[in-house]
CSV table of N, CA and C in Angstrom, one decimal:
chain,number,residue,atom,x,y,z
E,291,MET,N,-5.6,10.9,-0.6
E,291,MET,CA,-6.0,9.5,-0.4
E,291,MET,C,-6.5,9.4,1.0
E,292,GLN,N,-7.4,8.4,1.2
E,292,GLN,CA,-7.9,8.1,2.6
E,292,GLN,C,-6.9,7.5,3.5
E,293,SER,N,-7.2,7.4,4.7
E,293,SER,CA,-6.4,6.7,5.7
E,293,SER,C,-6.3,5.3,5.3
E,294,PRO,N,-5.1,4.7,5.3
E,294,PRO,CA,-4.9,3.3,4.9
E,294,PRO,C,-5.7,2.3,5.7
E,295,VAL,N,-6.0,2.6,6.9
E,295,VAL,CA,-6.7,1.7,7.8
E,295,VAL,C,-8.1,2.2,8.1
E,296,PRO,N,-9.1,1.4,7.8
E,296,PRO,CA,-10.4,1.8,8.1
E,296,PRO,C,-10.6,1.8,9.7
E,297,THR,N,-11.3,2.8,10.2
E,297,THR,CA,-11.5,2.9,11.6
E,297,THR,C,-12.7,1.9,11.9
E,298,GLU,N,-12.8,1.6,13.2
E,298,GLU,CA,-13.9,0.7,13.5
E,298,GLU,C,-15.3,1.3,13.2
E,299,ASP,N,-15.4,2.6,13.3
E,299,ASP,CA,-16.6,3.3,13.0
E,299,ASP,C,-16.9,3.2,11.5
E,300,SER,N,-15.9,3.3,10.6
E,300,SER,CA,-16.1,3.4,9.2
E,300,SER,C,-16.2,2.0,8.6
E,301,ALA,N,-15.7,1.0,9.2
E,301,ALA,CA,-15.8,-0.4,8.7
E,301,ALA,C,-17.0,-1.1,9.2
E,302,PRO,N,-17.9,-1.6,8.2
E,302,PRO,CA,-19.0,-2.3,8.7
E,302,PRO,C,-18.6,-3.6,9.4
E,303,ARG,N,-19.4,-3.9,10.5
E,303,ARG,CA,-19.1,-5.1,11.2
E,303,ARG,C,-19.5,-6.3,10.4
E,304,ARG,N,-18.6,-7.3,10.3
E,304,ARG,CA,-18.9,-8.5,9.6
E,304,ARG,C,-18.5,-9.7,10.5
E,305,ARG,N,-19.2,-10.8,10.3
E,305,ARG,CA,-18.9,-11.9,11.1
E,305,ARG,C,-17.6,-12.5,10.9
E,306,HIS,N,-17.1,-12.5,9.7
E,306,HIS,CA,-15.8,-13.2,9.4
E,306,HIS,C,-14.8,-12.2,8.8
E,307,ALA,N,-14.6,-11.1,9.6
E,307,ALA,CA,-13.7,-10.1,9.1
E,307,ALA,C,-12.3,-10.2,9.9
E,308,LEU,N,-11.3,-9.6,9.3
E,308,LEU,CA,-10.0,-9.5,9.9
E,308,LEU,C,-10.2,-8.5,11.1
E,309,PRO,N,-9.8,-9.0,12.3
E,309,PRO,CA,-10.0,-8.1,13.5
E,309,PRO,C,-9.2,-6.8,13.3
E,310,ALA,N,-9.7,-5.7,13.7
E,310,ALA,CA,-9.1,-4.3,13.5
E,310,ALA,C,-7.6,-4.3,14.0
E,311,TRP,N,-7.3,-4.9,15.1
E,311,TRP,CA,-6.0,-4.9,15.6
E,311,TRP,C,-5.0,-5.7,14.7
E,312,ARG,N,-5.5,-6.8,14.1
E,312,ARG,CA,-4.6,-7.5,13.2
E,312,ARG,C,-4.5,-6.8,11.9
E,313,LEU,N,-5.5,-6.1,11.4
E,313,LEU,CA,-5.4,-5.3,10.2
E,313,LEU,C,-4.4,-4.2,10.4
E,314,ARG,N,-4.5,-3.6,11.6
E,314,ARG,CA,-3.5,-2.5,11.9
E,314,ARG,C,-2.1,-3.0,11.9
E,315,GLN,N,-1.9,-4.2,12.5
E,315,GLN,CA,-0.5,-4.8,12.5
E,315,GLN,C,0.0,-5.0,11.0
E,316,VAL,N,-0.9,-5.6,10.2
E,316,VAL,CA,-0.5,-5.8,8.8
E,316,VAL,C,-0.2,-4.5,8.1
E,317,VAL,N,-1.0,-3.5,8.2
E,317,VAL,CA,-0.8,-2.2,7.5
E,317,VAL,C,0.5,-1.6,8.0
E,318,GLU,N,0.7,-1.6,9.3
E,318,GLU,CA,2.0,-1.1,9.9
E,318,GLU,C,3.2,-1.8,9.3
E,319,TYR,N,3.1,-3.1,9.2
E,319,TYR,CA,4.1,-4.0,8.6
E,319,TYR,C,4.4,-3.6,7.2
E,320,ILE,N,3.3,-3.4,6.4
E,320,ILE,CA,3.4,-3.0,5.0
E,320,ILE,C,4.1,-1.7,4.9
E,321,GLU,N,3.7,-0.7,5.7
E,321,GLU,CA,4.3,0.6,5.6
E,321,GLU,C,5.8,0.6,6.0
E,322,ALA,N,6.1,-0.2,7.0
E,322,ALA,CA,7.5,-0.3,7.4
E,322,ALA,C,8.4,-1.1,6.4
E,323,HIS,N,7.8,-1.9,5.6
E,323,HIS,CA,8.6,-2.8,4.7
E,323,HIS,C,8.2,-2.5,3.2
E,324,LEU,N,7.7,-1.4,2.9
E,324,LEU,CA,7.2,-1.0,1.6
E,324,LEU,C,8.3,-1.1,0.6
E,325,ASP,N,9.5,-0.8,1.0
E,325,ASP,CA,10.6,-0.8,0.0
E,325,ASP,C,11.2,-2.2,-0.2
E,326,GLU,N,10.6,-3.2,0.4
E,326,GLU,CA,11.0,-4.6,0.2
E,326,GLU,C,10.0,-5.4,-0.6
E,327,GLU,N,10.4,-6.5,-1.0
E,327,GLU,CA,9.4,-7.4,-1.7
E,327,GLU,C,8.5,-8.0,-0.5
E,328,LEU,N,7.2,-7.8,-0.7
E,328,LEU,CA,6.2,-8.3,0.3
E,328,LEU,C,5.5,-9.5,-0.3
E,329,THR,N,5.5,-10.6,0.4
E,329,THR,CA,4.8,-11.8,-0.1
E,329,THR,C,3.4,-11.9,0.6
E,330,LEU,N,2.5,-12.6,0.0
E,330,LEU,CA,1.2,-12.9,0.6
E,330,LEU,C,1.4,-13.7,1.9
E,331,ALA,N,2.3,-14.7,1.7
E,331,ALA,CA,2.6,-15.6,2.9
E,331,ALA,C,3.1,-14.9,4.1
E,332,GLU,N,4.0,-13.9,3.8
E,332,GLU,CA,4.6,-13.1,4.8
E,332,GLU,C,3.6,-12.3,5.5
E,333,LEU,N,2.7,-11.6,4.8
E,333,LEU,CA,1.6,-10.8,5.4
E,333,LEU,C,0.6,-11.6,6.1
E,334,ALA,N,0.3,-12.8,5.6
E,334,ALA,CA,-0.6,-13.7,6.3
E,334,ALA,C,0.0,-14.1,7.6
E,335,GLY,N,1.3,-14.4,7.7
E,335,GLY,CA,2.0,-14.7,8.9
E,335,GLY,C,1.9,-13.6,9.9
E,336,VAL,N,2.1,-12.3,9.5
E,336,VAL,CA,2.0,-11.2,10.3
E,336,VAL,C,0.6,-11.1,10.9
E,337,ALA,N,-0.4,-11.4,10.1
E,337,ALA,CA,-1.8,-11.4,10.6
E,337,ALA,C,-2.2,-12.6,11.5
E,338,GLY,N,-1.4,-13.6,11.4
E,338,GLY,CA,-1.7,-14.8,12.2
E,338,GLY,C,-2.7,-15.8,11.5
E,339,PHE,N,-2.8,-15.7,10.2
E,339,PHE,CA,-3.8,-16.5,9.5
E,339,PHE,C,-3.1,-17.3,8.4
E,340,SER,N,-3.7,-18.4,7.9
E,340,SER,CA,-3.2,-19.1,6.8
E,340,SER,C,-3.4,-18.2,5.6
E,341,LEU,N,-2.7,-18.4,4.5
E,341,LEU,CA,-2.8,-17.6,3.3
E,341,LEU,C,-4.2,-17.7,2.7
E,342,SER,N,-4.8,-18.9,2.7
E,342,SER,CA,-6.1,-19.0,2.2
E,342,SER,C,-7.2,-18.3,3.0
E,343,HIS,N,-7.0,-18.1,4.3
E,343,HIS,CA,-7.9,-17.4,5.1
E,343,HIS,C,-7.6,-15.9,5.1
E,344,PHE,N,-6.4,-15.5,5.0
E,344,PHE,CA,-6.0,-14.1,5.0
E,344,PHE,C,-6.5,-13.3,3.8
E,345,LYS,N,-6.3,-13.9,2.6
E,345,LYS,CA,-6.7,-13.1,1.4
E,345,LYS,C,-8.1,-12.6,1.5
E,346,PRO,N,-9.1,-13.4,1.7
E,346,PRO,CA,-10.5,-12.9,1.7
E,346,PRO,C,-10.8,-12.0,2.9
E,347,LEU,N,-10.2,-12.3,4.0
E,347,LEU,CA,-10.4,-11.5,5.2
E,347,LEU,C,-9.8,-10.1,5.0
E,348,PHE,N,-8.6,-10.0,4.4
E,348,PHE,CA,-8.0,-8.7,4.1
E,348,PHE,C,-8.9,-7.9,3.1
E,349,LYS,N,-9.3,-8.6,2.1
E,349,LYS,CA,-10.2,-7.9,1.1
E,349,LYS,C,-11.5,-7.4,1.7
E,350,GLN,N,-12.0,-8.2,2.6
E,350,GLN,CA,-13.3,-7.8,3.2
E,350,GLN,C,-13.1,-6.6,4.1
E,351,ALA,N,-11.9,-6.6,4.8
E,351,ALA,CA,-11.6,-5.5,5.8
E,351,ALA,C,-11.3,-4.2,5.1
E,352,THR,N,-10.6,-4.3,3.9
E,352,THR,CA,-10.1,-3.0,3.3
E,352,THR,C,-10.9,-2.7,2.0
E,353,GLY,N,-11.5,-3.7,1.4
E,353,GLY,CA,-12.2,-3.5,0.1
E,353,GLY,C,-11.3,-3.7,-1.0
E,354,LEU,N,-10.0,-4.0,-0.8
E,354,LEU,CA,-9.1,-4.2,-1.9
E,354,LEU,C,-8.3,-5.5,-1.7
E,355,PRO,N,-8.0,-6.2,-2.8
E,355,PRO,CA,-7.1,-7.3,-2.7
E,355,PRO,C,-5.7,-6.9,-2.1
E,356,VAL,N,-5.0,-7.8,-1.5
E,356,VAL,CA,-3.7,-7.4,-0.8
E,356,VAL,C,-2.8,-6.7,-1.8
E,357,HIS,N,-2.6,-7.3,-3.0
E,357,HIS,CA,-1.6,-6.7,-4.0
E,357,HIS,C,-2.0,-5.3,-4.3
E,358,ARG,N,-3.3,-5.1,-4.6
E,358,ARG,CA,-3.8,-3.7,-4.9
E,358,ARG,C,-3.5,-2.7,-3.8
E,359,PHE,N,-3.8,-3.2,-2.6
E,359,PHE,CA,-3.6,-2.3,-1.4
E,359,PHE,C,-2.1,-1.9,-1.3
E,360,VAL,N,-1.2,-2.9,-1.4
E,360,VAL,CA,0.2,-2.6,-1.4
E,360,VAL,C,0.6,-1.7,-2.5
E,361,LEU,N,0.2,-1.9,-3.7
E,361,LEU,CA,0.5,-1.1,-4.8
E,361,LEU,C,0.0,0.4,-4.6
E,362,GLU,N,-1.2,0.6,-4.1
E,362,GLU,CA,-1.7,1.9,-3.8
E,362,GLU,C,-0.9,2.6,-2.7
E,363,ARG,N,-0.4,1.9,-1.7
E,363,ARG,CA,0.5,2.5,-0.7
E,363,ARG,C,1.8,2.9,-1.3
E,364,ARG,N,2.3,2.1,-2.2
E,364,ARG,CA,3.6,2.4,-2.9
E,364,ARG,C,3.4,3.7,-3.8
E,365,VAL,N,2.3,3.8,-4.5
E,365,VAL,CA,2.0,4.9,-5.3
E,365,VAL,C,1.9,6.2,-4.4
E,366,GLU,N,1.3,6.1,-3.3
E,366,GLU,CA,1.1,7.2,-2.4
E,366,GLU,C,2.5,7.6,-1.8
E,367,ARG,N,3.3,6.7,-1.4
E,367,ARG,CA,4.7,7.0,-0.9
E,367,ARG,C,5.5,7.7,-2.0
E,368,ALA,N,5.4,7.2,-3.2
E,368,ALA,CA,6.2,7.8,-4.3
E,368,ALA,C,5.6,9.2,-4.6
E,369,ARG,N,4.3,9.4,-4.6
E,369,ARG,CA,3.7,10.7,-4.8
E,369,ARG,C,4.3,11.7,-3.7
E,370,LEU,N,4.3,11.3,-2.5
E,370,LEU,CA,4.8,12.2,-1.4
E,370,LEU,C,6.2,12.5,-1.6
E,371,ARG,N,7.0,11.5,-2.0
E,371,ARG,CA,8.5,11.8,-2.1
E,371,ARG,C,8.7,12.7,-3.4
E,372,LEU,N,7.9,12.5,-4.4
E,372,LEU,CA,8.1,13.4,-5.6
E,372,LEU,C,7.7,14.8,-5.2
E,373,MET,N,6.7,15.0,-4.4
E,373,MET,CA,6.3,16.3,-4.0
E,373,MET,C,7.4,17.0,-3.1
E,374,GLU,N,8.1,16.2,-2.4
E,374,GLU,CA,9.2,16.8,-1.6
E,374,GLU,C,10.3,17.3,-2.5
E,375,GLY,N,10.5,16.6,-3.6
E,375,GLY,CA,11.5,17.1,-4.6
E,375,GLY,C,13.0,17.0,-4.3
E,376,ARG,N,13.3,16.1,-3.3
E,376,ARG,CA,14.7,16.1,-2.9
E,376,ARG,C,15.5,14.9,-3.4
E,377,LYS,N,14.8,13.9,-4.0
E,377,LYS,CA,15.5,12.7,-4.4
E,377,LYS,C,15.3,12.5,-5.9
E,378,SER,N,16.2,11.6,-6.5
E,378,SER,CA,16.0,11.2,-7.9
E,378,SER,C,14.9,10.3,-8.1
E,379,LEU,N,14.4,10.1,-9.3
E,379,LEU,CA,13.4,9.2,-9.6
E,379,LEU,C,13.7,7.8,-9.2
E,380,THR,N,15.0,7.4,-9.4
E,380,THR,CA,15.5,6.1,-9.1
E,380,THR,C,15.4,5.9,-7.6
E,381,GLU,N,15.9,6.8,-6.8
E,381,GLU,CA,15.8,6.7,-5.3
E,381,GLU,C,14.4,6.6,-4.8
E,382,ILE,N,13.5,7.4,-5.4
E,382,ILE,CA,12.1,7.4,-5.0
E,382,ILE,C,11.5,6.1,-5.3
E,383,ALA,N,11.7,5.6,-6.5
E,383,ALA,CA,11.2,4.3,-7.0
E,383,ALA,C,11.6,3.2,-6.0
E,384,MET,N,12.9,3.1,-5.7
E,384,MET,CA,13.4,2.1,-4.8
E,384,MET,C,12.8,2.2,-3.4
E,385,GLU,N,12.7,3.5,-2.9
E,385,GLU,CA,12.2,3.7,-1.5
E,385,GLU,C,10.7,3.3,-1.4
E,386,ALA,N,10.0,3.4,-2.6
E,386,ALA,CA,8.6,3.1,-2.6
E,386,ALA,C,8.3,1.6,-2.9
E,387,GLY,N,9.4,0.9,-3.2
E,387,GLY,CA,9.2,-0.5,-3.4
E,387,GLY,C,9.0,-0.9,-4.9
E,388,PHE,N,9.2,0.0,-5.8
E,388,PHE,CA,9.1,-0.4,-7.2
E,388,PHE,C,10.4,-0.9,-7.7
E,389,SER,N,10.3,-1.8,-8.7
E,389,SER,CA,11.5,-2.5,-9.2
E,389,SER,C,12.3,-1.6,-10.1
E,390,HIS,N,11.7,-0.5,-10.7
E,390,HIS,CA,12.4,0.3,-11.6
E,390,HIS,C,11.6,1.6,-11.7
E,391,PRO,N,12.2,2.8,-12.0
E,391,PRO,CA,11.5,4.0,-12.2
E,391,PRO,C,10.4,4.0,-13.2
E,392,SER,N,10.6,3.2,-14.3
E,392,SER,CA,9.5,3.1,-15.3
E,392,SER,C,8.3,2.4,-14.8
E,393,HIS,N,8.5,1.4,-13.9
E,393,HIS,CA,7.4,0.7,-13.2
E,393,HIS,C,6.6,1.7,-12.4
E,394,MET,N,7.4,2.5,-11.6
E,394,MET,CA,6.7,3.5,-10.8
E,394,MET,C,5.9,4.5,-11.7
E,395,ALA,N,6.5,5.0,-12.8
E,395,ALA,CA,5.9,5.9,-13.7
E,395,ALA,C,4.6,5.3,-14.2
E,396,ARG,N,4.6,4.1,-14.6
E,396,ARG,CA,3.4,3.4,-15.2
E,396,ARG,C,2.3,3.4,-14.1
E,397,CYS,N,2.7,3.0,-12.9
E,397,CYS,CA,1.7,2.9,-11.8
E,397,CYS,C,1.1,4.3,-11.4
E,398,LEU,N,2.0,5.3,-11.4
E,398,LEU,CA,1.5,6.7,-11.1
E,398,LEU,C,0.5,7.1,-12.2
E,399,ARG,N,0.8,6.9,-13.4
E,399,ARG,CA,-0.1,7.3,-14.5
E,399,ARG,C,-1.4,6.5,-14.4
E,400,ARG,N,-1.3,5.2,-14.1
E,400,ARG,CA,-2.6,4.4,-14.0
E,400,ARG,C,-3.4,4.8,-12.8
E,401,PHE,N,-2.8,5.1,-11.6
E,401,PHE,CA,-3.6,5.4,-10.4
E,401,PHE,C,-3.9,6.9,-10.3
E,402,LEU,N,-3.0,7.7,-10.7
E,402,LEU,CA,-3.2,9.2,-10.4
E,402,LEU,C,-3.4,10.0,-11.7
E,403,GLY,N,-3.1,9.3,-12.9
E,403,GLY,CA,-3.3,10.1,-14.1
E,403,GLY,C,-2.2,11.1,-14.4
E,404,MET,N,-1.1,11.0,-13.7
E,404,MET,CA,0.0,12.0,-13.8
E,404,MET,C,1.3,11.2,-13.9
E,405,SER,N,2.3,11.8,-14.6
E,405,SER,CA,3.6,11.3,-14.7
E,405,SER,C,4.4,11.8,-13.4
E,406,PRO,N,5.5,11.2,-13.1
E,406,PRO,CA,6.3,11.6,-12.0
E,406,PRO,C,6.7,13.1,-12.1
E,407,THR,N,7.1,13.5,-13.3
E,407,THR,CA,7.4,14.9,-13.6
E,407,THR,C,6.2,15.9,-13.3
E,408,GLU,N,5.1,15.5,-13.8
E,408,GLU,CA,3.9,16.3,-13.5
E,408,GLU,C,3.6,16.4,-12.1
E,409,ILE,N,3.8,15.4,-11.3
E,409,ILE,CA,3.5,15.4,-9.9
E,409,ILE,C,4.5,16.3,-9.2
E,410,ALA,N,5.8,16.2,-9.6
E,410,ALA,CA,6.8,17.1,-9.0
E,410,ALA,C,6.5,18.5,-9.3
E,411,ARG,N,6.2,18.8,-10.5
E,411,ARG,CA,5.9,20.2,-11.0
E,411,ARG,C,4.7,20.8,-10.2
E,412,ALA,N,3.7,20.0,-10.1
E,412,ALA,CA,2.4,20.4,-9.4
E,412,ALA,C,2.6,20.8,-8.0
E,413,SER,N,3.7,20.3,-7.4
E,413,SER,CA,3.9,20.6,-5.9
E,413,SER,C,4.7,21.8,-5.7
E,414,GLN,N,5.3,22.4,-6.8
E,414,GLN,CA,6.2,23.6,-6.7
E,414,GLN,C,5.4,24.8,-6.7
């Protein structure tokens, strides 16, 4: 997967975009709290914008809606932990912020086309 934060060189300049430093703050917050429930209001507060302003600015800056961005980060964290092979599926699901191992498995299949077992086997 690509870097979660577009660089200033890779992101086209837009008049009404989320400033790079604020985007970086939000992404760092998401990464640090991925195992917790993250609300749009909470992330908008981190960015220093109202919810109604934050949603389109975030999508413009990343190309993804906030929920999809968070879900993709959770999938990536789960994939990395599965490749390490040191924890149970339940531990990995909780650490990546999924409500249940079956939710993690569904998301992994949808985004990566592989089950947790297939991901773990592929890394060995």
